[in-house]
GROMACS .gro file of N, CA, C and O in nm:
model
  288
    1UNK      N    1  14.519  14.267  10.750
    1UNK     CA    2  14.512  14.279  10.893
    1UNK      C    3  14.487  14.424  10.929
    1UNK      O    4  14.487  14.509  10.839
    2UNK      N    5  14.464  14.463  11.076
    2UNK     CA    6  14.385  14.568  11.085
    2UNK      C    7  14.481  14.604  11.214
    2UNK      O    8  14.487  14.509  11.293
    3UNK      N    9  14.535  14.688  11.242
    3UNK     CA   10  14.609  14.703  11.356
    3UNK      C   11  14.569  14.797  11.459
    3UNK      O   12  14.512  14.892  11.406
    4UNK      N   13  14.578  14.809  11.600
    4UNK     CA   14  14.492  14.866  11.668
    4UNK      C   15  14.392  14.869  11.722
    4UNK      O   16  14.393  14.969  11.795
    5UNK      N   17  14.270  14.798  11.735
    5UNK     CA   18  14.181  14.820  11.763
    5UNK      C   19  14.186  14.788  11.895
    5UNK      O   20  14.265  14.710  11.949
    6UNK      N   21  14.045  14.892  11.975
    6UNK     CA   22  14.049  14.865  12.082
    6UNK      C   23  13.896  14.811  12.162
    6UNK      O   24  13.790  14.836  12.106
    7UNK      N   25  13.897  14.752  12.269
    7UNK     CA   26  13.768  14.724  12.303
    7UNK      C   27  13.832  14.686  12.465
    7UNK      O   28  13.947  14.670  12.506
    8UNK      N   29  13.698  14.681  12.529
    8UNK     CA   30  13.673  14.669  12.686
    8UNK      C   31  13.755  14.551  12.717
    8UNK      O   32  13.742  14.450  12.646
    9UNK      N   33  13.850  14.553  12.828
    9UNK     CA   34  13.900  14.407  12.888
    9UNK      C   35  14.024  14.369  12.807
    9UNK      O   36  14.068  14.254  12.812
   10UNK      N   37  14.091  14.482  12.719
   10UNK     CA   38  14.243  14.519  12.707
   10UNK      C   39  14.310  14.621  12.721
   10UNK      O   40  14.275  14.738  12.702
   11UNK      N   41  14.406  14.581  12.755
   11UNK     CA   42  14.476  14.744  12.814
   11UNK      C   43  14.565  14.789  12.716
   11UNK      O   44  14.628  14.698  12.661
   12UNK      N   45  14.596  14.932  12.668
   12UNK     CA   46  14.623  14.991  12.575
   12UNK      C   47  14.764  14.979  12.625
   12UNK      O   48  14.843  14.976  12.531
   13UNK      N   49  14.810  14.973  12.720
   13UNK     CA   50  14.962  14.945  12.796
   13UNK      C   51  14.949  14.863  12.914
   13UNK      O   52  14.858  14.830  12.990
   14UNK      N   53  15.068  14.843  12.902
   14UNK     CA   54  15.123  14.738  13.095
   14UNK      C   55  15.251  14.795  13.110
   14UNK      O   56  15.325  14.856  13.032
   15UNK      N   57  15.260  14.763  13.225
   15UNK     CA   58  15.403  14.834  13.314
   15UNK      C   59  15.516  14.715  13.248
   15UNK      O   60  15.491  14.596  13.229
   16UNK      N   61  15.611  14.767  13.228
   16UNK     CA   62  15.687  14.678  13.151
   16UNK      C   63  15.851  14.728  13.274
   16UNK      O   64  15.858  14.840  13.325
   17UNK      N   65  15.938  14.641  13.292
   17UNK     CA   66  16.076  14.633  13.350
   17UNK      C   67  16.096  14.796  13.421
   17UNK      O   68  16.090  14.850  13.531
   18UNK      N   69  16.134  14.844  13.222
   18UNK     CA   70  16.228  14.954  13.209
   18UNK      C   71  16.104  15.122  13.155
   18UNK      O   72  16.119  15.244  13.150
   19UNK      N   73  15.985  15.015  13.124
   19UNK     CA   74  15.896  15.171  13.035
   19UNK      C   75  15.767  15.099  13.031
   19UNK      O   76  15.751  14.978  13.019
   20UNK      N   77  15.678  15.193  13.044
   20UNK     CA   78  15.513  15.105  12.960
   20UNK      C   79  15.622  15.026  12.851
   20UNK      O   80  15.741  15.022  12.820
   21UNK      N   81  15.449  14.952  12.807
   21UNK     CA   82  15.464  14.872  12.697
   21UNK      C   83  15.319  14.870  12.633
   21UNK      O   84  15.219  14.815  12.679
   22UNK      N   85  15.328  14.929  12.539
   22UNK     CA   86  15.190  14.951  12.428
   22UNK      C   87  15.170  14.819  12.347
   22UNK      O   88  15.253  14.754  12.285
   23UNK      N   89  14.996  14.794  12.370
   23UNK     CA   90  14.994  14.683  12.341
   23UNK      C   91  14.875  14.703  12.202
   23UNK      O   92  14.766  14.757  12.192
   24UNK      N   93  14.935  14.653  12.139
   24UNK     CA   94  14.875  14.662  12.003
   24UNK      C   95  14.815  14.549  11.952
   24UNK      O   96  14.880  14.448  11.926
   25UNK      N   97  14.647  14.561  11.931
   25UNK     CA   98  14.571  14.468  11.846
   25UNK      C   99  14.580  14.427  11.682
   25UNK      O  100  14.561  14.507  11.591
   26UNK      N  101  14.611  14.292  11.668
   26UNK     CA  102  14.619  14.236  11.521
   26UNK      C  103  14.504  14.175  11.471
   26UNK      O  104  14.517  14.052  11.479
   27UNK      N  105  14.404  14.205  11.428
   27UNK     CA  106  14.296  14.180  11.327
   27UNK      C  107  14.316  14.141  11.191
   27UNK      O  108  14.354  14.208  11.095
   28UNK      N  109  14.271  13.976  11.202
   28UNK     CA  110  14.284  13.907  11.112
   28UNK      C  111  14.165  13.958  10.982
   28UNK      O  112  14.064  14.013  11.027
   29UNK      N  113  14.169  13.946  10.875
   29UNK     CA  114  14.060  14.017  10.825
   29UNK      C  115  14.032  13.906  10.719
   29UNK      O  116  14.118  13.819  10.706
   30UNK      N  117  13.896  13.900  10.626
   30UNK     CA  118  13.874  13.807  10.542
   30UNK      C  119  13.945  13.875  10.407
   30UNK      O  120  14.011  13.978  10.397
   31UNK      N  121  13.910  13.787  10.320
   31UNK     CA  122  13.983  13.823  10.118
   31UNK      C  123  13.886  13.916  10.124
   31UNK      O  124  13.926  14.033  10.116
   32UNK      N  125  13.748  13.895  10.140
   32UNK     CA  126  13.648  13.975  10.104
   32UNK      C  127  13.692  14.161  10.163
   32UNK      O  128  13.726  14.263  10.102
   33UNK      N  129  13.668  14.127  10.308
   33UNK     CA  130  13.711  14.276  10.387
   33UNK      C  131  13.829  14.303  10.341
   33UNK      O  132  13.839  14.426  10.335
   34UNK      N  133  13.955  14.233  10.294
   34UNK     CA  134  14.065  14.255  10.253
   34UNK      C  135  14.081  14.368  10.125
   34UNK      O  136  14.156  14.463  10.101
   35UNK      N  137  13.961  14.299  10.058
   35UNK     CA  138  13.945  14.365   9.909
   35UNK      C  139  13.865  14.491   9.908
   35UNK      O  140  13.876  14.569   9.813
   36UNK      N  141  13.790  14.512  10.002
   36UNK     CA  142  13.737  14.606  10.035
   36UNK      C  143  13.781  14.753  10.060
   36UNK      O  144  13.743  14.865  10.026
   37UNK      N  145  13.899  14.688  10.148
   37UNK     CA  146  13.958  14.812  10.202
   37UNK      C  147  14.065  14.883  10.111
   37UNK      O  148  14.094  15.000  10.132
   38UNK      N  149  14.129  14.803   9.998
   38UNK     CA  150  14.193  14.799   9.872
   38UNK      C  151  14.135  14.864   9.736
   38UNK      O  152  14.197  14.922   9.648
   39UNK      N  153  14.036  14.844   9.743
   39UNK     CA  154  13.967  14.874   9.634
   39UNK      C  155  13.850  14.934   9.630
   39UNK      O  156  13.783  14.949   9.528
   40UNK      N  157  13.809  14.986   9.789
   40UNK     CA  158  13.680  15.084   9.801
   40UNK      C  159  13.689  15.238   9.726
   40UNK      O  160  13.786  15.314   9.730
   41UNK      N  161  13.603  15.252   9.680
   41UNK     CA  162  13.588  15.394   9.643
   41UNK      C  163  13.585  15.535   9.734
   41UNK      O  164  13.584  15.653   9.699
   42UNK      N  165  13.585  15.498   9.814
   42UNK     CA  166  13.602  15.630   9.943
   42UNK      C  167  13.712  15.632   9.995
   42UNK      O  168  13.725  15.705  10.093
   43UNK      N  169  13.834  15.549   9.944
   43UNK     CA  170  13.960  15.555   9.985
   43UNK      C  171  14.024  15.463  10.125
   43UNK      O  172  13.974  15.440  10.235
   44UNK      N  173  14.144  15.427  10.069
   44UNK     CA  174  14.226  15.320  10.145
   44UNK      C  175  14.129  15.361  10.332
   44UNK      O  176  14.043  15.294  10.389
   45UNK      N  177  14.187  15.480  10.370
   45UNK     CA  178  14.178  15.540  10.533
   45UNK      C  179  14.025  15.509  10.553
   45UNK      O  180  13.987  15.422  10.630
   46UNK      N  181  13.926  15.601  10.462
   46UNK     CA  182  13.764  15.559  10.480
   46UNK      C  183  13.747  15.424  10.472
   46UNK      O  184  13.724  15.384  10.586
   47UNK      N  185  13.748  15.319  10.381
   47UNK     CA  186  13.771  15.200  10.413
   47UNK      C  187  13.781  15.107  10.566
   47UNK      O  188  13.715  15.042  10.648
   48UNK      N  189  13.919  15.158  10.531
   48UNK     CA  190  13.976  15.092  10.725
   48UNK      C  191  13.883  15.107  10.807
   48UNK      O  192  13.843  15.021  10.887
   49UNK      N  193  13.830  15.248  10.789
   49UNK     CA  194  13.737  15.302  10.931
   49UNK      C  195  13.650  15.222  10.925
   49UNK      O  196  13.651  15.135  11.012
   50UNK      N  197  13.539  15.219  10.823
   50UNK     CA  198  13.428  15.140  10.817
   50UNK      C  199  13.401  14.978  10.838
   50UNK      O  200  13.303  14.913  10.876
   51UNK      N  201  13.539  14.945  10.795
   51UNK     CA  202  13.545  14.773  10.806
   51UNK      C  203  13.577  14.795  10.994
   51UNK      O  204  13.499  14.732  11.065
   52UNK      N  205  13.655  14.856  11.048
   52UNK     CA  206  13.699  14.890  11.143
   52UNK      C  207  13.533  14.893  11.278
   52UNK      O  208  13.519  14.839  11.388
   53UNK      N  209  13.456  14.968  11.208
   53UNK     CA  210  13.329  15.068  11.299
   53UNK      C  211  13.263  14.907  11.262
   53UNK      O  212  13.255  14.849  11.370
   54UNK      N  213  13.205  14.795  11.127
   54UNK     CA  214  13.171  14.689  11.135
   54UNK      C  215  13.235  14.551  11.212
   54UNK      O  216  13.182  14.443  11.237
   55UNK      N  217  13.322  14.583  11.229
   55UNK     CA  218  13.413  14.504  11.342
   55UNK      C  219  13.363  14.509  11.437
   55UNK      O  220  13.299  14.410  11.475
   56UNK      N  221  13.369  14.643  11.530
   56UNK     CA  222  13.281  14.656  11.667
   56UNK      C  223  13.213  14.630  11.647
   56UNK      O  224  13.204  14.519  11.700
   57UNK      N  225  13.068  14.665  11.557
   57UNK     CA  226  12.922  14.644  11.541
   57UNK      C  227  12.910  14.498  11.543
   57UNK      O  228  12.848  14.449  11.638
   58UNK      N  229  12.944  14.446  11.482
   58UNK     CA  230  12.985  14.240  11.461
   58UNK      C  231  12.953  14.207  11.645
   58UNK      O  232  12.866  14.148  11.709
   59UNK      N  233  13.057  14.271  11.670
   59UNK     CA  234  13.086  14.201  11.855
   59UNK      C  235  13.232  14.184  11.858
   59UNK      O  236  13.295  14.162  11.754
   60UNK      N  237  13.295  14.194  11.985
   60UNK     CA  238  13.439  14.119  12.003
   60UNK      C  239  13.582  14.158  11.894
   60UNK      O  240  13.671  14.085  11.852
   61UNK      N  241  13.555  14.304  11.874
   61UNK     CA  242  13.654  14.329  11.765
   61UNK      C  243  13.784  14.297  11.776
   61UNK      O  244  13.860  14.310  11.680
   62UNK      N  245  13.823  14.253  11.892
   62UNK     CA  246  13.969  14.229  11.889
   62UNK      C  247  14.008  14.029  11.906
   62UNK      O  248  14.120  13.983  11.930
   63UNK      N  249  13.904  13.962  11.888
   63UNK     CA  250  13.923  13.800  11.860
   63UNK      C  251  13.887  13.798  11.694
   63UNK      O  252  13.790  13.837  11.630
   64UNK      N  253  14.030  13.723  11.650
   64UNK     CA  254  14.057  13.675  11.539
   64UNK      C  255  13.987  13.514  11.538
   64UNK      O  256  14.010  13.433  11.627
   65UNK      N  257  13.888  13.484  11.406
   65UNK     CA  258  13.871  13.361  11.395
   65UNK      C  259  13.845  13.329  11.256
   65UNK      O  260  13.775  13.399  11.182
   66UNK      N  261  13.910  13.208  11.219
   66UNK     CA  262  13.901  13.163  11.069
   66UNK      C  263  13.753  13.129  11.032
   66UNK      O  264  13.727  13.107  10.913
   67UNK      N  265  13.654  13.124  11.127
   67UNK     CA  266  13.482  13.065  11.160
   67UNK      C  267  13.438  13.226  11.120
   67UNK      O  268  13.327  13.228  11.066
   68UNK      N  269  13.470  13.295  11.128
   68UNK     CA  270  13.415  13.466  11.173
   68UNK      C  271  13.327  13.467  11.038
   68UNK      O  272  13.352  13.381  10.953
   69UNK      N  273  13.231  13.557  11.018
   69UNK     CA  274  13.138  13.605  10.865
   69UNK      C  275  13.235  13.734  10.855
   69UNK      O  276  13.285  13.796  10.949
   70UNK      N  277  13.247  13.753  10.745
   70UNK     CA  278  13.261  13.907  10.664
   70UNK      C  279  13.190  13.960  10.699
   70UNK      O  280  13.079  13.916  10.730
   71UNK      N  281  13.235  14.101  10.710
   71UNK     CA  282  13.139  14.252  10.739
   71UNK      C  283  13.072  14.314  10.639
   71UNK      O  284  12.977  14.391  10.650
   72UNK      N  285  13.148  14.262  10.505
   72UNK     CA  286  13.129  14.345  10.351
   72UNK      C  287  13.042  14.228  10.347
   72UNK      O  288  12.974  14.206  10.247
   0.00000   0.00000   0.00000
């Protein structure tokens, strides 16, 4: 999973009771992108980014779907 990401038409916070409330994106990821980011040669962080920057490029980086194609 990929945590964070952001895109148009979510809000990074909402007014919450007592304080903001930071709202954090969960990105489901495939075995493939999984393994990628595990076992790339440019390192765990470079990894993330790139599966991360193909996420946006894809479309809709922050909808999780079991239908979705791999980026790798």
């Amino acid at each position: 999973m990929l945590l964070g990401l952001t895109g148009e038409g979510f809000p990074g916070v909402v007014a919450g009771p007592l304080s903001e409330i930071r709202m954090v994106n969960v990105k489901v990821l495939t075995v493939a992108e999984t393994a990628f980011c595990v076992s790339g040669g440019s390192g765990v962080t470079d990894a993330r980014a790139e599966i991360a920057n193909r996420l946006v490029a894809q479309g809709d980086p922050l909808w999780s779907s079991l239908t979705r194609p791999p980026v790798v």
